Amino acid sequence: MTALEKTPRIWGLLAQYEDPHAIYKACEKVRDEGYEAWDSCTPFPVHGLDKAMGLKPSRLPWIVLCVGLTGSTFMLWFQTFAMGNLYPMIVGGKPLFSLPAFVPVWYEITVLSSCVTAFLSNWILSGLPAPHHPAFNSKAFERVTDDKFFIMIESQDPKFDLEKTRALLQSTGATTIEELAS
Amino acid sequence: MSSHAPVKPTDITIPDTSLWAKLPAIGGVLAVIGLGSVLGMAGGDNRARAMFSYLFAFEVFLGFALAALGFLLIDTVARAGWSVVVRRISETMAATLPLFAVLFLPIVLIGYHELYPWTHEADAVLDRKRWFLSDGFFMGRAVAYFIIWSILSWTMYRGSLANDVTDSKVEREARVRKLWAVGAAGVILYALTQSFAAIDWVMSLMPHWYSTIFGVYFFAASVQAYFALMALVAMGLQRAGVLKNAITTEHFHDLGKYTFGFTIFWAYIAFSQFILIWYANIPEETEFYIMRTHGGWAPISYALPVLHFFVPFFFLLSRQVKRKRAGLGLGAAYIIFMYLVDFYWLILPNFKVEGAHESHFHIVWTDIAALVGMGGAFFAAFAFLLKRNKVIAINDPRLNESLVHENY
């Protein structure tokens, strides 16, 4: 090895678990150690894992509520303004401001703006789309969509120390531990 | 996945000292006093007004019992596992349905002509409807409804009770599968009988008027209130020291979500009925809303969308509120109150003082007495059945799934 060649930088550690009970306990332990830059991957939703990981409640509901209410208010105003000022037209002998006639569109736009916001915000908050991830370098990780459970701790976590973190994962009952190249 | 293993509950019978154990006696007394005084009034000069009070209270509590049956059947068909810990509440409440056959008698024996104009009026429209709105067919349908409801509710109830005392796992699972089949047929029968009962007993108060969504309106309103009642009953049972650990925040959260969901459903149905009538503006249809915007009914008509939809919608929107007993309890009590207002607004505008040209909004004491009496009878029967058996389907194959149920 020449002086110019560095050891390849480690992205993080990937630990494999065999069942949901094991990863649940392991997550609680990693959480209690105070790690922040880490994640868990499971083949199906494991109920309560968010609590075991110590995840904070998502901001998504508040974003959806705000945009939903904005869309709702805008559409009600827009229909009133368009029917009353921009293009006043009597339809079916009803007054220009006919709230019942506005309700379906008002309601649909509330739902539409909420849904689109929920969808897009979910992608943005989750960091999607992500065509590549260091975990994809691991052969074992392919089974995350089948029957294996994984925890990965990133090296950028301030508490990350290759040996100590490895020992921690070992103590949580991980069956294999891999180093992930970045 | 949760961090705790299922623990089979042991606090599964109602203690003799609790209010639930005394409820059959208290409710019975209230029923005798309340319904007795209303029917006493009906024997006098105010027969029509007293019978409208009676019909209002009857529909309110029939709504609860029917919604309990509806939820039970849907739950069975969907093979829901989460709800096993609270299912006995629905089973027992649905099992009170035969009582309503008895409570229905005064409506046909005393108030028949006062309540239903088609029994004695005749015109071109009513003559064309005569084949459907005739004494024999009306009574025959009522008998059919009560027979179907009684058979369905007691098949579900007794099947579930039988599993409590069956030791063989194979036998229990076979019985559950049988109930799934009953549920599948029951859902169809329920949808038809529930809709037609609403049309017969409430919509035919205005025999010229029609709304094809009326049966669904009755369903939406009563199911919404039923989920609220179910949450309150579950809280009441826990207060009496029953199922203290079996029913968790997760189950209350789900009941809250159902209450919230049906709040939107009620508004959707109520508005669907309104907008078609408003837009088409045909006299025989608009009659329904014209009656309800005159004679002091207008404030209730305008308040309903706000107080029955927007207020509970925003109140129950938050996950935190639904997961707190105080929040859910307050929301549930409020929704039940609005359900009473809704049914009052649905039924009472059909009453006119002799010779008056329109109905006037005026609460009289028989409205309250009928509610108290009917509620007394309903809760007496419910508590009586609940006291006799375990308050949870303790041997249900899905009990463990329900005990550790968590919302994601």
Short mmCIF file of N, CA and C in Angstrom, two decimals, chain B residues 52 55-57 59-61 63-64 202 205 209 213-226 262-271 273-274 288-289 292 297 299-309 312 333-350 361 363 371:
data_model
loop_
_atom_site.label_atom_id
_atom_site.label_comp_id
_atom_site.label_asym_id
_atom_site.label_seq_id
_atom_site.Cartn_x
_atom_site.Cartn_y
_atom_site.Cartn_z
N PHE B 52 -95.26 11.46 18.53
CA PHE B 52 -94.06 11.92 17.81
C PHE B 52 -92.85 11.86 18.73
N LEU B 55 -91.96 8.20 18.84
CA LEU B 55 -91.29 7.71 17.62
C LEU B 55 -89.86 8.21 17.56
N PHE B 56 -89.65 9.47 17.95
CA PHE B 56 -88.30 10.05 17.95
C PHE B 56 -87.37 9.21 18.84
N ALA B 57 -87.81 8.96 20.08
CA ALA B 57 -86.97 8.20 21.01
C ALA B 57 -86.78 6.77 20.51
N GLU B 59 -86.70 5.69 17.38
CA GLU B 59 -85.75 5.65 16.26
C GLU B 59 -84.32 5.88 16.75
N VAL B 60 -84.16 6.74 17.76
CA VAL B 60 -82.82 7.02 18.28
C VAL B 60 -82.20 5.74 18.81
N PHE B 61 -82.94 5.01 19.65
CA PHE B 61 -82.34 3.84 20.28
C PHE B 61 -82.37 2.62 19.36
N GLY B 63 -81.78 2.99 16.33
CA GLY B 63 -80.57 3.31 15.55
C GLY B 63 -79.33 2.73 16.19
N PHE B 64 -79.21 2.89 17.51
CA PHE B 64 -78.05 2.33 18.22
C PHE B 64 -78.00 0.81 18.05
N VAL B 202 -89.73 6.33 9.05
CA VAL B 202 -89.38 7.74 9.14
C VAL B 202 -89.75 8.49 7.86
N LEU B 205 -93.36 9.33 7.01
CA LEU B 205 -94.04 10.41 7.74
C LEU B 205 -94.45 11.50 6.76
N TRP B 209 -93.10 12.80 -0.20
CA TRP B 209 -91.69 13.11 -0.43
C TRP B 209 -90.89 11.84 -0.55
N ILE B 213 -81.68 8.21 -0.98
CA ILE B 213 -80.52 8.02 -0.11
C ILE B 213 -80.95 7.93 1.36
N PHE B 214 -82.25 7.93 1.61
CA PHE B 214 -82.72 8.07 2.98
C PHE B 214 -82.25 6.94 3.90
N GLY B 215 -82.29 5.71 3.40
CA GLY B 215 -81.85 4.58 4.22
C GLY B 215 -80.39 4.72 4.62
N VAL B 216 -79.57 5.22 3.70
CA VAL B 216 -78.15 5.40 3.98
C VAL B 216 -77.95 6.53 4.99
N TYR B 217 -78.81 7.55 4.88
CA TYR B 217 -78.72 8.66 5.84
C TYR B 217 -78.94 8.14 7.26
N PHE B 218 -79.97 7.33 7.40
CA PHE B 218 -80.27 6.73 8.72
C PHE B 218 -79.08 5.91 9.20
N PHE B 219 -78.52 5.12 8.29
CA PHE B 219 -77.36 4.27 8.62
C PHE B 219 -76.17 5.12 9.05
N ALA B 220 -75.85 6.14 8.24
CA ALA B 220 -74.67 6.97 8.52
C ALA B 220 -74.80 7.64 9.89
N ALA B 221 -75.98 8.23 10.14
CA ALA B 221 -76.17 8.94 11.39
C ALA B 221 -76.08 8.00 12.58
N SER B 222 -76.75 6.84 12.48
CA SER B 222 -76.79 5.96 13.64
C SER B 222 -75.46 5.26 13.87
N VAL B 223 -74.75 4.91 12.80
CA VAL B 223 -73.46 4.24 12.99
C VAL B 223 -72.44 5.20 13.59
N GLN B 224 -72.47 6.44 13.12
CA GLN B 224 -71.58 7.45 13.69
C GLN B 224 -71.80 7.56 15.20
N ALA B 225 -73.08 7.66 15.59
CA ALA B 225 -73.38 7.78 17.02
C ALA B 225 -73.05 6.49 17.75
N TYR B 226 -73.22 5.36 17.06
CA TYR B 226 -72.96 4.08 17.72
C TYR B 226 -71.48 3.93 18.11
N PHE B 262 -67.03 8.22 10.19
CA PHE B 262 -68.47 8.28 9.94
C PHE B 262 -69.02 9.69 10.12
N THR B 263 -68.28 10.57 10.80
CA THR B 263 -68.66 11.98 10.83
C THR B 263 -68.60 12.54 9.41
N ILE B 264 -67.52 12.18 8.69
CA ILE B 264 -67.39 12.63 7.31
C ILE B 264 -68.45 11.95 6.44
N PHE B 265 -68.67 10.67 6.70
CA PHE B 265 -69.65 9.93 5.90
C PHE B 265 -71.05 10.53 6.07
N TRP B 266 -71.41 10.86 7.30
CA TRP B 266 -72.72 11.46 7.53
C TRP B 266 -72.86 12.75 6.73
N ALA B 267 -71.81 13.59 6.79
CA ALA B 267 -71.87 14.87 6.09
C ALA B 267 -71.98 14.64 4.59
N TYR B 268 -71.23 13.67 4.10
CA TYR B 268 -71.24 13.36 2.66
C TYR B 268 -72.64 12.96 2.21
N ILE B 269 -73.27 12.10 3.00
CA ILE B 269 -74.61 11.61 2.65
C ILE B 269 -75.63 12.73 2.79
N ALA B 270 -75.55 13.46 3.91
CA ALA B 270 -76.51 14.54 4.14
C ALA B 270 -76.41 15.58 3.04
N PHE B 271 -75.17 15.90 2.64
CA PHE B 271 -75.01 16.90 1.58
C PHE B 271 -75.45 16.35 0.23
N GLN B 273 -77.83 14.32 -0.33
CA GLN B 273 -79.28 14.43 -0.40
C GLN B 273 -79.69 15.88 -0.65
N PHE B 274 -79.01 16.79 0.04
CA PHE B 274 -79.40 18.20 -0.06
C PHE B 274 -79.12 18.76 -1.45
N PHE B 288 -89.27 18.93 1.83
CA PHE B 288 -88.53 18.47 3.01
C PHE B 288 -87.75 19.61 3.64
N TYR B 289 -87.04 20.40 2.81
CA TYR B 289 -86.21 21.47 3.36
C TYR B 289 -87.01 22.72 3.66
N ARG B 292 -88.31 22.49 7.01
CA ARG B 292 -87.25 22.61 8.01
C ARG B 292 -86.57 23.97 8.00
N TRP B 297 -87.52 26.08 12.69
CA TRP B 297 -86.60 24.98 12.41
C TRP B 297 -85.33 25.45 11.70
N PRO B 299 -82.85 27.65 12.27
CA PRO B 299 -81.54 27.66 12.96
C PRO B 299 -80.94 26.27 13.06
N ILE B 300 -81.78 25.25 13.31
CA ILE B 300 -81.25 23.89 13.42
C ILE B 300 -80.73 23.43 12.06
N SER B 301 -81.49 23.73 11.00
CA SER B 301 -81.06 23.32 9.66
C SER B 301 -79.70 23.92 9.31
N TYR B 302 -79.51 25.21 9.66
CA TYR B 302 -78.23 25.85 9.32
C TYR B 302 -77.12 25.41 10.27
N ALA B 303 -77.50 25.06 11.51
CA ALA B 303 -76.48 24.67 12.49
C ALA B 303 -75.96 23.26 12.24
N LEU B 304 -76.79 22.40 11.67
CA LEU B 304 -76.38 20.99 11.53
C LEU B 304 -75.06 20.80 10.78
N PRO B 305 -74.87 21.41 9.60
CA PRO B 305 -73.58 21.19 8.93
C PRO B 305 -72.40 21.64 9.78
N VAL B 306 -72.57 22.74 10.51
CA VAL B 306 -71.47 23.26 11.31
C VAL B 306 -71.25 22.40 12.55
N LEU B 307 -72.35 22.19 13.31
CA LEU B 307 -72.20 21.53 14.60
C LEU B 307 -72.13 20.00 14.50
N HIS B 308 -72.69 19.46 13.43
CA HIS B 308 -72.67 18.00 13.29
C HIS B 308 -71.53 17.54 12.40
N PHE B 309 -70.91 18.48 11.67
CA PHE B 309 -69.78 18.06 10.85
C PHE B 309 -68.49 18.82 11.16
N PRO B 312 -67.13 18.52 15.10
CA PRO B 312 -66.52 17.23 15.45
C PRO B 312 -65.38 16.83 14.51
N ALA B 333 -69.50 12.09 23.46
CA ALA B 333 -70.72 12.61 24.08
C ALA B 333 -71.34 13.69 23.21
N TYR B 334 -70.48 14.54 22.64
CA TYR B 334 -70.97 15.62 21.78
C TYR B 334 -71.66 15.04 20.53
N ILE B 335 -71.03 14.02 19.94
CA ILE B 335 -71.61 13.44 18.71
C ILE B 335 -72.95 12.77 19.01
N ILE B 336 -73.06 12.12 20.17
CA ILE B 336 -74.35 11.51 20.52
C ILE B 336 -75.41 12.60 20.69
N PHE B 337 -75.03 13.71 21.28
CA PHE B 337 -75.99 14.82 21.42
C PHE B 337 -76.42 15.33 20.04
N MET B 338 -75.46 15.47 19.13
CA MET B 338 -75.82 15.96 17.79
C MET B 338 -76.68 14.94 17.03
N TYR B 339 -76.46 13.67 17.33
CA TYR B 339 -77.29 12.61 16.74
C TYR B 339 -78.74 12.78 17.18
N LEU B 340 -78.93 13.10 18.47
CA LEU B 340 -80.29 13.35 18.97
C LEU B 340 -80.91 14.55 18.24
N VAL B 341 -80.11 15.62 18.09
CA VAL B 341 -80.61 16.81 17.40
C VAL B 341 -80.99 16.45 15.96
N ASP B 342 -80.12 15.68 15.30
CA ASP B 342 -80.34 15.31 13.92
C ASP B 342 -81.66 14.53 13.76
N PHE B 343 -81.88 13.55 14.62
CA PHE B 343 -83.10 12.74 14.52
C PHE B 343 -84.33 13.54 14.91
N TYR B 344 -84.16 14.44 15.86
CA TYR B 344 -85.28 15.31 16.25
C TYR B 344 -85.69 16.16 15.04
N TRP B 345 -84.68 16.67 14.35
CA TRP B 345 -84.88 17.52 13.17
C TRP B 345 -85.45 16.72 12.00
N LEU B 346 -85.17 15.42 12.00
CA LEU B 346 -85.66 14.55 10.93
C LEU B 346 -87.14 14.22 11.13
N ILE B 347 -87.55 14.03 12.40
CA ILE B 347 -88.87 13.47 12.67
C ILE B 347 -89.88 14.53 13.09
N LEU B 348 -89.49 15.41 14.01
CA LEU B 348 -90.48 16.31 14.62
C LEU B 348 -91.10 17.35 13.68
N PRO B 349 -90.40 17.85 12.63
CA PRO B 349 -91.07 18.82 11.76
C PRO B 349 -92.31 18.26 11.06
N ASN B 350 -92.51 16.95 11.15
CA ASN B 350 -93.71 16.37 10.55
C ASN B 350 -94.94 16.56 11.42
N PHE B 361 -91.05 24.60 15.86
CA PHE B 361 -90.05 23.98 16.74
C PHE B 361 -90.39 24.29 18.18
N ILE B 363 -89.87 22.18 21.96
CA ILE B 363 -89.57 20.97 22.73
C ILE B 363 -90.57 20.87 23.88
N LEU B 371 -87.28 9.97 25.64
CA LEU B 371 -85.85 9.63 25.53
C LEU B 371 -85.37 8.89 26.77
#
